[in-house]
mmCIF file of C-alpha atoms in Angstrom:
data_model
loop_
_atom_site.group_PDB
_atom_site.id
_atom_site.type_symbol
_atom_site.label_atom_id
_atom_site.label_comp_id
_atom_site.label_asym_id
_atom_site.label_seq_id
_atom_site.Cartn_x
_atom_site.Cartn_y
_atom_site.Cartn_z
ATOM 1 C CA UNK A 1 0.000 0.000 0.000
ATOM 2 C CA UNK A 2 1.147 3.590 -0.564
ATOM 3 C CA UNK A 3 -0.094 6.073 1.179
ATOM 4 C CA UNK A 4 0.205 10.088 0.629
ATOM 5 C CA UNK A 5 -0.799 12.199 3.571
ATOM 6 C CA UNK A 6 -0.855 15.999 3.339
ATOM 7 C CA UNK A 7 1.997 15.864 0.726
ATOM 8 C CA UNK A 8 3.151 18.878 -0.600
ATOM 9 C CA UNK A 9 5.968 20.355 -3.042
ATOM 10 C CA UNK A 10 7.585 23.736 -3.235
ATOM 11 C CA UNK A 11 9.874 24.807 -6.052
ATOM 12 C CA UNK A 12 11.122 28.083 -4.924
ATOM 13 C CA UNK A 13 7.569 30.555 -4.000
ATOM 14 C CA UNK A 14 5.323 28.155 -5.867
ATOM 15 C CA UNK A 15 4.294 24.787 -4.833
ATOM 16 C CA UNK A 16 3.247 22.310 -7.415
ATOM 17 C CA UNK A 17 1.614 19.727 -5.018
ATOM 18 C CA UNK A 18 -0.419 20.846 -2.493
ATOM 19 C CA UNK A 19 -2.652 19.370 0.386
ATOM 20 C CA UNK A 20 -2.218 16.190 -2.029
ATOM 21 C CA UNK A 21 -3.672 12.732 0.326
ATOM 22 C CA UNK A 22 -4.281 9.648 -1.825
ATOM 23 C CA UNK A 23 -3.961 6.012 -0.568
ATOM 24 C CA UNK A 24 -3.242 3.255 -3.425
ATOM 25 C CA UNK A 25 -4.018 0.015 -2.752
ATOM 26 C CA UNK A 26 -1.654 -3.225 -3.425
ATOM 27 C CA UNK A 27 -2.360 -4.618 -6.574
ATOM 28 C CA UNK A 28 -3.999 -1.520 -7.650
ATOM 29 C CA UNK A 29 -3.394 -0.002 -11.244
ATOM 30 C CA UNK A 30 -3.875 4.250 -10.378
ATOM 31 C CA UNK A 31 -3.391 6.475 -12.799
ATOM 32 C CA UNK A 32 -2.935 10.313 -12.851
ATOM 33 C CA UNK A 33 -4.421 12.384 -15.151
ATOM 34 C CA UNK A 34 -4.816 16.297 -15.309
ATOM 35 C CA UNK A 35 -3.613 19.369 -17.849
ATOM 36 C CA UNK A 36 0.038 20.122 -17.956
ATOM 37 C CA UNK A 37 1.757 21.303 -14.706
ATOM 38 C CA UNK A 38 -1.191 20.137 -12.545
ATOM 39 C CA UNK A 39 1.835 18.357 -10.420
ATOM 40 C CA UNK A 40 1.175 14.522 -11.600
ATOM 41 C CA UNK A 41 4.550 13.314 -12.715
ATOM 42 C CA UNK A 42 5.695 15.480 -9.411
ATOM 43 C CA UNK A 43 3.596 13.229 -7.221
ATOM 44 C CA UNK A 44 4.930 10.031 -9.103
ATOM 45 C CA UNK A 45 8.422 10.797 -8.735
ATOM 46 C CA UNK A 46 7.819 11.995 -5.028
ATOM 47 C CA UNK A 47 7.027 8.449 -4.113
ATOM 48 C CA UNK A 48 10.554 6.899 -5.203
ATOM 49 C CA UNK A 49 11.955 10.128 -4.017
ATOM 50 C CA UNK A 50 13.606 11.101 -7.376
ATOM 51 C CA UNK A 51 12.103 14.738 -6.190
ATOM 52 C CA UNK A 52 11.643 15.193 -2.247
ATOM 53 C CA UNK A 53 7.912 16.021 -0.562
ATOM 54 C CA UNK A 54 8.220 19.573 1.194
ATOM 55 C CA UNK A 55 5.371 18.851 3.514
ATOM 56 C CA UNK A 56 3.555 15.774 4.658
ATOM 57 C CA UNK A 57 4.370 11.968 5.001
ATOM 58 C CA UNK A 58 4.832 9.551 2.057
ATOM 59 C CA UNK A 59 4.229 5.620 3.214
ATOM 60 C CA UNK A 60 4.792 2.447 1.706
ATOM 61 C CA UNK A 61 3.102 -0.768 3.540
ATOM 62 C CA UNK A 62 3.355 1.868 6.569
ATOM 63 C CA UNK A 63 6.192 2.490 6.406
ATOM 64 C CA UNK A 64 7.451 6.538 5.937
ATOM 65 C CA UNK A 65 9.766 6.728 2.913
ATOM 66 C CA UNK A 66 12.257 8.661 4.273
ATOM 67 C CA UNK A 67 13.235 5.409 6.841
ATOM 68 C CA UNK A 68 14.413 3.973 3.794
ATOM 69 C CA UNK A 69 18.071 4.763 1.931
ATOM 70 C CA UNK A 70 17.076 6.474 -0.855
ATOM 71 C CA UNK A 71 19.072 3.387 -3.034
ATOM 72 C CA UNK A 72 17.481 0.616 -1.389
ATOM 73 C CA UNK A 73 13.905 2.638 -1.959
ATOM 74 C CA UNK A 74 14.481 2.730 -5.714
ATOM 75 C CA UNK A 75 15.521 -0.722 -5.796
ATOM 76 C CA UNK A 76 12.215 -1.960 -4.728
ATOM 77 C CA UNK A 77 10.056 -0.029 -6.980
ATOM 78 C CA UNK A 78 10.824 -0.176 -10.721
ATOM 79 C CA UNK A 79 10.448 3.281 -13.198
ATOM 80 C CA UNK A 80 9.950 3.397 -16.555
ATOM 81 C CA UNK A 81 9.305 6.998 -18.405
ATOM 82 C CA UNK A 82 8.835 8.305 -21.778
ATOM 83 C CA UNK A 83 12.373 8.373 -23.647
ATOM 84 C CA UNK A 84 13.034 4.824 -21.995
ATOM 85 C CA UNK A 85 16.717 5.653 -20.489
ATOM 86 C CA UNK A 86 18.562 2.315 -21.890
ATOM 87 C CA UNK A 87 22.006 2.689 -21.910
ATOM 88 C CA UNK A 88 23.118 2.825 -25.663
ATOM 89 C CA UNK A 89 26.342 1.372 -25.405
ATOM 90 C CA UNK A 90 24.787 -1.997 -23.596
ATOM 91 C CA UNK A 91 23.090 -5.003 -24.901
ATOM 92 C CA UNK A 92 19.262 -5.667 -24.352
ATOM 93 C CA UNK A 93 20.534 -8.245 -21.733
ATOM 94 C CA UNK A 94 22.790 -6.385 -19.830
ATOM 95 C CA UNK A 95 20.193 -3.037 -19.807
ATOM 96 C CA UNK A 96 17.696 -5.615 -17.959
ATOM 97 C CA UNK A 97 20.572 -7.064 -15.408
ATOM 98 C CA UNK A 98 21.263 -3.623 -13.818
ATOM 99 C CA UNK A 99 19.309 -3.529 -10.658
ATOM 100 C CA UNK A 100 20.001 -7.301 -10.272
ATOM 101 C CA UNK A 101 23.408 -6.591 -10.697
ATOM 102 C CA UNK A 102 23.338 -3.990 -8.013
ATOM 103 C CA UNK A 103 22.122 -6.078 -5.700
ATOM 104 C CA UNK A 104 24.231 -8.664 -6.235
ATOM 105 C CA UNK A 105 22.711 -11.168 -7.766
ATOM 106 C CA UNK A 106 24.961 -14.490 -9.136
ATOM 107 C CA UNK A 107 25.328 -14.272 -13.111
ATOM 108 C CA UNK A 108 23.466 -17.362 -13.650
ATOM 109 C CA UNK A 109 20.521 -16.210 -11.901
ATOM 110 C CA UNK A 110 20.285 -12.788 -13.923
ATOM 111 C CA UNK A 111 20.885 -14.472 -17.093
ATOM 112 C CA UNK A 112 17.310 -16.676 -16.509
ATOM 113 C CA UNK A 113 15.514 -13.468 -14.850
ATOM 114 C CA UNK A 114 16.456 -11.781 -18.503
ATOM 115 C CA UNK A 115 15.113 -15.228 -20.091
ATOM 116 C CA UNK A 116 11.966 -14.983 -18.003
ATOM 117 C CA UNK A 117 11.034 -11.010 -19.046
ATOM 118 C CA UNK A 118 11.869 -11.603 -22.292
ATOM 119 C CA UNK A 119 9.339 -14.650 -22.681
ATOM 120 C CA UNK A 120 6.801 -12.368 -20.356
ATOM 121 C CA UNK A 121 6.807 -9.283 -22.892
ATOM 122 C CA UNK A 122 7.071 -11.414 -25.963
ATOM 123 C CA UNK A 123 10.478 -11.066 -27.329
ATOM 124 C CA UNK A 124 12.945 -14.193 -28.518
ATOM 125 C CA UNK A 125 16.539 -14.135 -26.366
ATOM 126 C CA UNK A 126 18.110 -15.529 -28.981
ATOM 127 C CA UNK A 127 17.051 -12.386 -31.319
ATOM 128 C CA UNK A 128 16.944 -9.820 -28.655
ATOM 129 C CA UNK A 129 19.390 -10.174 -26.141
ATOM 130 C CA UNK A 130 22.395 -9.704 -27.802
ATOM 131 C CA UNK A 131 21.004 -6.436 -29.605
ATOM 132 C CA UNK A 132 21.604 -2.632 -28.552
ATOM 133 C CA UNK A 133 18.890 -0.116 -28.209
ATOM 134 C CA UNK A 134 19.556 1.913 -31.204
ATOM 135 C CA UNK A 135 18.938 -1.668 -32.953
ATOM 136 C CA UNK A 136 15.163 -1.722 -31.561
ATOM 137 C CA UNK A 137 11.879 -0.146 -32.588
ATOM 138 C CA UNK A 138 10.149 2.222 -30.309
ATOM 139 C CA UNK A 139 7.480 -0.429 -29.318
ATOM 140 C CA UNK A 140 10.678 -2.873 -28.924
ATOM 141 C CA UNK A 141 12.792 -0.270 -26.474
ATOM 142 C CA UNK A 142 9.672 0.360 -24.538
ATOM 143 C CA UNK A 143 9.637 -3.583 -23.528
ATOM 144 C CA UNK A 144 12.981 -3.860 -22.425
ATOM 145 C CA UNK A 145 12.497 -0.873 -19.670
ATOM 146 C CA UNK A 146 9.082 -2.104 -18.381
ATOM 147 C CA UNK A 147 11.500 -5.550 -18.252
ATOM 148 C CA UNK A 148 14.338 -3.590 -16.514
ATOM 149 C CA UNK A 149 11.720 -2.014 -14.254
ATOM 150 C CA UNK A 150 10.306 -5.357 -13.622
ATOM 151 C CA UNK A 151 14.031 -7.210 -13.187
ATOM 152 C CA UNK A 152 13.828 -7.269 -9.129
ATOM 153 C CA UNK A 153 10.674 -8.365 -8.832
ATOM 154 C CA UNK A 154 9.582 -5.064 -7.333
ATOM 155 C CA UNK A 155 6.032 -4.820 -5.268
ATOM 156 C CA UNK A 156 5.318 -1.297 -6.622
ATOM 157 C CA UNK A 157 5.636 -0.056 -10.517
ATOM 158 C CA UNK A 158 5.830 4.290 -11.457
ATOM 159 C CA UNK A 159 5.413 4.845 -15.168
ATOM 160 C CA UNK A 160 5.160 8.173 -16.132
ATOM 161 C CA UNK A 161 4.058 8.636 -19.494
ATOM 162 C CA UNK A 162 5.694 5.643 -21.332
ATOM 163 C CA UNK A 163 3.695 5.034 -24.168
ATOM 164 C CA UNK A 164 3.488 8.873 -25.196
ATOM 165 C CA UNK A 165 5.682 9.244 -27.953
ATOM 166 C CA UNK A 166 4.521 5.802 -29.586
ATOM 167 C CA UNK A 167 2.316 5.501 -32.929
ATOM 168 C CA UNK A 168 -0.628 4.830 -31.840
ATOM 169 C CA UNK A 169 -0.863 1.328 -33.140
ATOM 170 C CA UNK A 170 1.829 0.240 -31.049
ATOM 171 C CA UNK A 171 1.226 2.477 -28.031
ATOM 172 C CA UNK A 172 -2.407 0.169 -28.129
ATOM 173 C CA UNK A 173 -0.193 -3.137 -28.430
ATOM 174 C CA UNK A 174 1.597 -2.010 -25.339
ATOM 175 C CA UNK A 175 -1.480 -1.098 -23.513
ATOM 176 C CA UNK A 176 -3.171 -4.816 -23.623
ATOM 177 C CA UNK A 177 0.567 -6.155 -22.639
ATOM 178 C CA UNK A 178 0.112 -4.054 -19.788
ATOM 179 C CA UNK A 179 -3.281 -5.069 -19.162
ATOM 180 C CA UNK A 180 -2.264 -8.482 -19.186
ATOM 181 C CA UNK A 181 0.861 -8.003 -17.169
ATOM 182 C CA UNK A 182 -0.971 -6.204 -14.264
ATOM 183 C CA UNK A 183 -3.512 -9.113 -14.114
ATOM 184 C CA UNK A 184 -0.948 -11.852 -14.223
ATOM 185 C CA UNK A 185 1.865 -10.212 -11.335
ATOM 186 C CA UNK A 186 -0.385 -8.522 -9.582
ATOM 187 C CA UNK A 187 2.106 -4.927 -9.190
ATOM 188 C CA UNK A 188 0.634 -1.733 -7.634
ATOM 189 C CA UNK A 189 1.037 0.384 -10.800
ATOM 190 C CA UNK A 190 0.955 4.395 -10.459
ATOM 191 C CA UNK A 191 0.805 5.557 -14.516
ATOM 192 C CA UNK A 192 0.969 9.198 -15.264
ATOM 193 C CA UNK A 193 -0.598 10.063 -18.595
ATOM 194 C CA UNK A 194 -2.102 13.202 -20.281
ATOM 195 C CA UNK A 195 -4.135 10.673 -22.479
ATOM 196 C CA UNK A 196 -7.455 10.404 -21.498
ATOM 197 C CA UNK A 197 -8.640 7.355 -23.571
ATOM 198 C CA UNK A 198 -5.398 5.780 -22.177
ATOM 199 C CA UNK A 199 -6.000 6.551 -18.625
ATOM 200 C CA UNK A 200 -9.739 5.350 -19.087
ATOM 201 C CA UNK A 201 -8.542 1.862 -20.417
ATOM 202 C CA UNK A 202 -5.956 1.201 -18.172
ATOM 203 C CA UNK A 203 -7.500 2.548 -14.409
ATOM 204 C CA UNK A 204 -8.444 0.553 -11.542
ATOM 205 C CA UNK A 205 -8.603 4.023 -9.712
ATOM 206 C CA UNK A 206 -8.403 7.405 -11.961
ATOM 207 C CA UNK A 207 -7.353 10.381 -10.077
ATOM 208 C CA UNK A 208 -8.297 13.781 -11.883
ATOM 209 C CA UNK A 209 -5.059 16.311 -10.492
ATOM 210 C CA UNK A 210 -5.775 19.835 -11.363
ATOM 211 C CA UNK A 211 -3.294 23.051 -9.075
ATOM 212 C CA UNK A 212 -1.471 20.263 -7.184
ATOM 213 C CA UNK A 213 -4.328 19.197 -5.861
ATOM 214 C CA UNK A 214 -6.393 15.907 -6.244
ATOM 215 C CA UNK A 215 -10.138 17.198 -8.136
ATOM 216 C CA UNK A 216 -11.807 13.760 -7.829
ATOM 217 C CA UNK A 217 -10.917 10.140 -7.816
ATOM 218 C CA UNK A 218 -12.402 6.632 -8.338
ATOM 219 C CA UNK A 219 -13.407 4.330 -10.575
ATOM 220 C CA UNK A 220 -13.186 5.310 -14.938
ATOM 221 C CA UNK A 221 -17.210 4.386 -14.541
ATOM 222 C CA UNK A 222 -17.380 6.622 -11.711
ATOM 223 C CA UNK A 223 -16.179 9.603 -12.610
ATOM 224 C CA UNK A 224 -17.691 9.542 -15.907
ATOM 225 C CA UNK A 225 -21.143 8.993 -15.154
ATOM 226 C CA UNK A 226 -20.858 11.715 -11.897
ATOM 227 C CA UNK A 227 -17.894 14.368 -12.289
ATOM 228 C CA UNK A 228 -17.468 16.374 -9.339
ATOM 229 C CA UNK A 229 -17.688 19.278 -11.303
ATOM 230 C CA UNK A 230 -16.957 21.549 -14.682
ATOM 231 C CA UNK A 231 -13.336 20.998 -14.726
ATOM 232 C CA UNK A 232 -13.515 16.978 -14.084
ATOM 233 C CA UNK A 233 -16.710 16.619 -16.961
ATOM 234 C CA UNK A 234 -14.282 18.830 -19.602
ATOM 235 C CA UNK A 235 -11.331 16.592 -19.074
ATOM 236 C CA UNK A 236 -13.198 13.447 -19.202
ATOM 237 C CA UNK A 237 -14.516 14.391 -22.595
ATOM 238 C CA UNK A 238 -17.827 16.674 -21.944
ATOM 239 C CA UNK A 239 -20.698 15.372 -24.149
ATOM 240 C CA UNK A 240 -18.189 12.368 -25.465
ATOM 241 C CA UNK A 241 -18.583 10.626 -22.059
ATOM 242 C CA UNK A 242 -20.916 8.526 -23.140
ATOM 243 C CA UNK A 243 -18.739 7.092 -25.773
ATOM 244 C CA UNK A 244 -15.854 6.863 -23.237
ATOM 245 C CA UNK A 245 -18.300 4.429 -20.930
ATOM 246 C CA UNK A 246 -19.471 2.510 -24.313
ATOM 247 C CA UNK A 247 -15.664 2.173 -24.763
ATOM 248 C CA UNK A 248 -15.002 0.503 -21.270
ATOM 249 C CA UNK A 249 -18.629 -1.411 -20.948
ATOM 250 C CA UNK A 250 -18.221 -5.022 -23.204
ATOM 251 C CA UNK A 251 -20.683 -6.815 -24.998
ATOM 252 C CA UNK A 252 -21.193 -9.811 -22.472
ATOM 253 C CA UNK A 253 -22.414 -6.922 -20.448
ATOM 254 C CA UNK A 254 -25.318 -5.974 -22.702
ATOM 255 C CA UNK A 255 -25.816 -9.293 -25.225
ATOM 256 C CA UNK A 256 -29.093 -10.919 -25.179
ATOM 257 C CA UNK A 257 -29.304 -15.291 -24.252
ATOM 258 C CA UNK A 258 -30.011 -15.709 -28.143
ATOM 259 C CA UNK A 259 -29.027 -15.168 -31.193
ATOM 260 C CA UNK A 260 -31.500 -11.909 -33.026
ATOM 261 C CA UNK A 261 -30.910 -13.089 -36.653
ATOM 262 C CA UNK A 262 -28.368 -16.115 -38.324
ATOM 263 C CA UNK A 263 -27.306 -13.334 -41.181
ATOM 264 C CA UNK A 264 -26.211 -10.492 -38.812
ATOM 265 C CA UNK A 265 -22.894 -9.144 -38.507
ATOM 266 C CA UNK A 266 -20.836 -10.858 -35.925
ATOM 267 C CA UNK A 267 -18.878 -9.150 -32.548
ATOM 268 C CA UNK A 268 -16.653 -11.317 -29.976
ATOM 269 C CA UNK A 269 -18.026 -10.880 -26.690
ATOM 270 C CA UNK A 270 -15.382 -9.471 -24.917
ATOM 271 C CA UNK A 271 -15.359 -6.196 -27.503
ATOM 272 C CA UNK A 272 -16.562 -3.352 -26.264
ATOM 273 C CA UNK A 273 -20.214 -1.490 -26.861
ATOM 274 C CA UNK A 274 -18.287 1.727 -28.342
ATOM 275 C CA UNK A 275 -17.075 -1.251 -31.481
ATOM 276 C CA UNK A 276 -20.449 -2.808 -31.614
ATOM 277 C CA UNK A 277 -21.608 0.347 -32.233
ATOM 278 C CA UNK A 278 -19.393 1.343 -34.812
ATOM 279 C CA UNK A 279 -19.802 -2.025 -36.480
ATOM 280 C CA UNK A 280 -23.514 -1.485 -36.450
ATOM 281 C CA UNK A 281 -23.346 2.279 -37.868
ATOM 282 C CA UNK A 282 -20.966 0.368 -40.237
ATOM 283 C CA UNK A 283 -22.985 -2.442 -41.751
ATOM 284 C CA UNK A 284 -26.202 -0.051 -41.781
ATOM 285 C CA UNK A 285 -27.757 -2.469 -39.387
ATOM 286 C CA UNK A 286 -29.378 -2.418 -35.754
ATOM 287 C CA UNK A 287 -28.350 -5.710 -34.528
ATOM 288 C CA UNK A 288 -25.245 -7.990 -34.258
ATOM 289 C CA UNK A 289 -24.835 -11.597 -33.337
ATOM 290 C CA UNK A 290 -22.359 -12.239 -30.738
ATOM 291 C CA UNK A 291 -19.398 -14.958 -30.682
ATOM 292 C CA UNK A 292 -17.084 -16.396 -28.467
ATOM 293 C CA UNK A 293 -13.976 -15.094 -30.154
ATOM 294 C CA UNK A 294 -13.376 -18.505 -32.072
ATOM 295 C CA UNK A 295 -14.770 -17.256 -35.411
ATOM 296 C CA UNK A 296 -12.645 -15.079 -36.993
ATOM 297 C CA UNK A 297 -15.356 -13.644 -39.372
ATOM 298 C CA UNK A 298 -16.350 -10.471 -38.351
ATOM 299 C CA UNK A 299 -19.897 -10.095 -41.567
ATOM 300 C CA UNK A 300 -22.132 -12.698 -41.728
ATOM 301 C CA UNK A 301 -23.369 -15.516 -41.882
ATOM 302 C CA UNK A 302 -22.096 -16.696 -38.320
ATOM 303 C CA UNK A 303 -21.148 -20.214 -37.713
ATOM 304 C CA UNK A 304 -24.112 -21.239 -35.020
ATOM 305 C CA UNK A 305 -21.606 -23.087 -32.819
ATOM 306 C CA UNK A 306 -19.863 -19.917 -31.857
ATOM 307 C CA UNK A 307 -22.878 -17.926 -31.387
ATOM 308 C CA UNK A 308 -23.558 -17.089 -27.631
ATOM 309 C CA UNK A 309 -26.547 -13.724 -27.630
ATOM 310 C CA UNK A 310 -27.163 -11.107 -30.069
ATOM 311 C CA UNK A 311 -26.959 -7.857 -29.185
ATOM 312 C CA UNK A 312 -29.381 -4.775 -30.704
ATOM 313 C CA UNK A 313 -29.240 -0.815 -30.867
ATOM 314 C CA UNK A 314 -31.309 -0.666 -28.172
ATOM 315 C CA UNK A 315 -29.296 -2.379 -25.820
ATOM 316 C CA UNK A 316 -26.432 -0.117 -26.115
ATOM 317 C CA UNK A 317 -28.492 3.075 -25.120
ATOM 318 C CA UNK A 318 -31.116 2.139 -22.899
ATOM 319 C CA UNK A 319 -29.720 -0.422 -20.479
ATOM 320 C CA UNK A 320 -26.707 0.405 -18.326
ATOM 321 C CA UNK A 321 -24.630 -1.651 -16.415
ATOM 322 C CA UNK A 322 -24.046 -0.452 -12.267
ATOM 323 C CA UNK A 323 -21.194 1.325 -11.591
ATOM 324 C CA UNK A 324 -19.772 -1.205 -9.699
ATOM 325 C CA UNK A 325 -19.441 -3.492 -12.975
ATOM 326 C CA UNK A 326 -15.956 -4.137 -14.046
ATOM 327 C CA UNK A 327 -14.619 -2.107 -17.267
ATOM 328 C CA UNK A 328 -11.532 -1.490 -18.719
ATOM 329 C CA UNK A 329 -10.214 -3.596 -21.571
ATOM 330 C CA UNK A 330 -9.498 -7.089 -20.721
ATOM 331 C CA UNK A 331 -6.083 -8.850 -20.725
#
């Protein structure tokens, strides 16, 4: 658990944190969002004490930050940012042994710790390892320092910004990794992002920052049906909200028991309601049959063994899930 109490930060007369108390659960993926200078990636890099609080306590699993040497703190909590930070002159392999190496790990031990992240984020040792950064695509670099953040085993991830100057093709690849990595290790991630749509897929808890101060927090669902105010319901998209929920509600939520019609157009059940919509607009039609992601054909006819519900027009905007449902994309 982390906890922020009272936290504050002053750069000279101004302070970019203020008053700041937030408590983020283990296991928990909470990400920051607000405009520029609204003191997010301050608050993030407060935590592994890259930047020191001013005023208040910082805790981790109760205990205050500052009890810790500021090495040993970092050790424990991995960091990835935007531009990455490999060191050009090292191999893949060697970029993911650093913290190991630091703490003194045995050479054999590292060398199957770099076998194990590689196989976790999808990329061959035998064509990776040996390779330099300069050697790797964006999407490529990006793995290897979520791997070196994750070489330790640390209990807590920060990642501020790390997708942001991907294409957006990749940046969505990463995304579902991450997904799928959160569900499987169970970290407590804190992700700072100006992108809402990104902070929408990937939040457990969304925390809206705005003046060094924390506007509103809770669930993507949450704050998007009920912003605190103005400010919160402009960020979140203002009359686009209800594409943002479509976006994060799937179609297992909403699908009828049976199939509406054998020649509809086909969805997997695990899409979301803002792409059954968009499939509907697209095939000029107010219904869809819905699959269990065997089928691979998206138009119709459906093959009846994969067919689970159907799922009409009026299912997307007249029922709505509670806001306790789970949303988010799924790993």
């Amino acid at each position: 658990m982390i906890e922020l109490i009272n936290i504050g930060r002053q750069f000279g007369d101004v302070w970019a944190v203020r008053d700041l108390n937030l408590t983020i659960n283990k296991g928990e993926f909470c990400v920051l969002v607000g405009t520029s200078g609204c003191g997010k990636s301050t608050t993030l890099r407060m935590i592994n004490r890259l930047i020191e609080h001013s005023a208040g306590e910082i805790h981790i699993d109760g205990q205050p930050i500052r009890g810790f040497r500021e090495e040993v703190l970092r050790r424990r909590i991995g960091y990835v940012i935007q531009n990455i930070g490999l060191f050009p002159h090292w191999t893949v392999a060697r970029n993911i042994g650093l913290v190991p190496r630091l703490l003194g790990w045995k050479p054999e031990r590292i060398a199957a710790r770099v076998d194990e992240l590689m196989a976790l984020l999808g990329m061959s040792t035998e064509r990776f390892s040996g390779k330099y950064p300069r050697q790797l695509s964006g999407g490529q670099a990006q793995r290897i320092g979520v791997a070196r953040a994750l070489a330790a085993d640390p209990d807590i991830l920060l990642m501020d910004e790390p997708f942001g100057a991907l294409d957006p093709l990749t940046r969505d690849g990463l995304q579902d990794e991450l997904l799928s990595l959160h569900h499987r290790l169970n970290k407590t991630i804190v992700f700072v992002t100006h992108d809402m749509d990104e902070a929408l897929r990937l939040a457990d808890r969304l925390v809206v920052m705005h003046e060094g101060r924390v506007r509103q927090q809770g669930s993507p669902i949450e704050l998007l049906r009920e912003p605190a105010d103005d400010f919160v319901e402009s960020l979140l998209g203002g009359n686009s909200r209800g594409l943002k929920e479509a976006a994060l509600t799937p179609v297992s939520q909403r699908m009828r028991p049976a199939a509406v019609t054998s020649d509809a157009p086909v969805i997997e059940a695990t899409k979301s309601l803002r792409e059954a919509l968009s499939l509907m607009l697209w095939h000029r039609v107010d219904h869809l049959n819905v699959v269990d992601g065997v089928s691979k054909n998206t138009v119709m006819p459906a093959d009846p063994a994969h067919i689970l519900g159907g799922l009409k027009l009026a299912d997307i905007v007249t029922a709505r899930a509670p806001v306790g449902a789970p949303g988010g994309a799924q790993p």
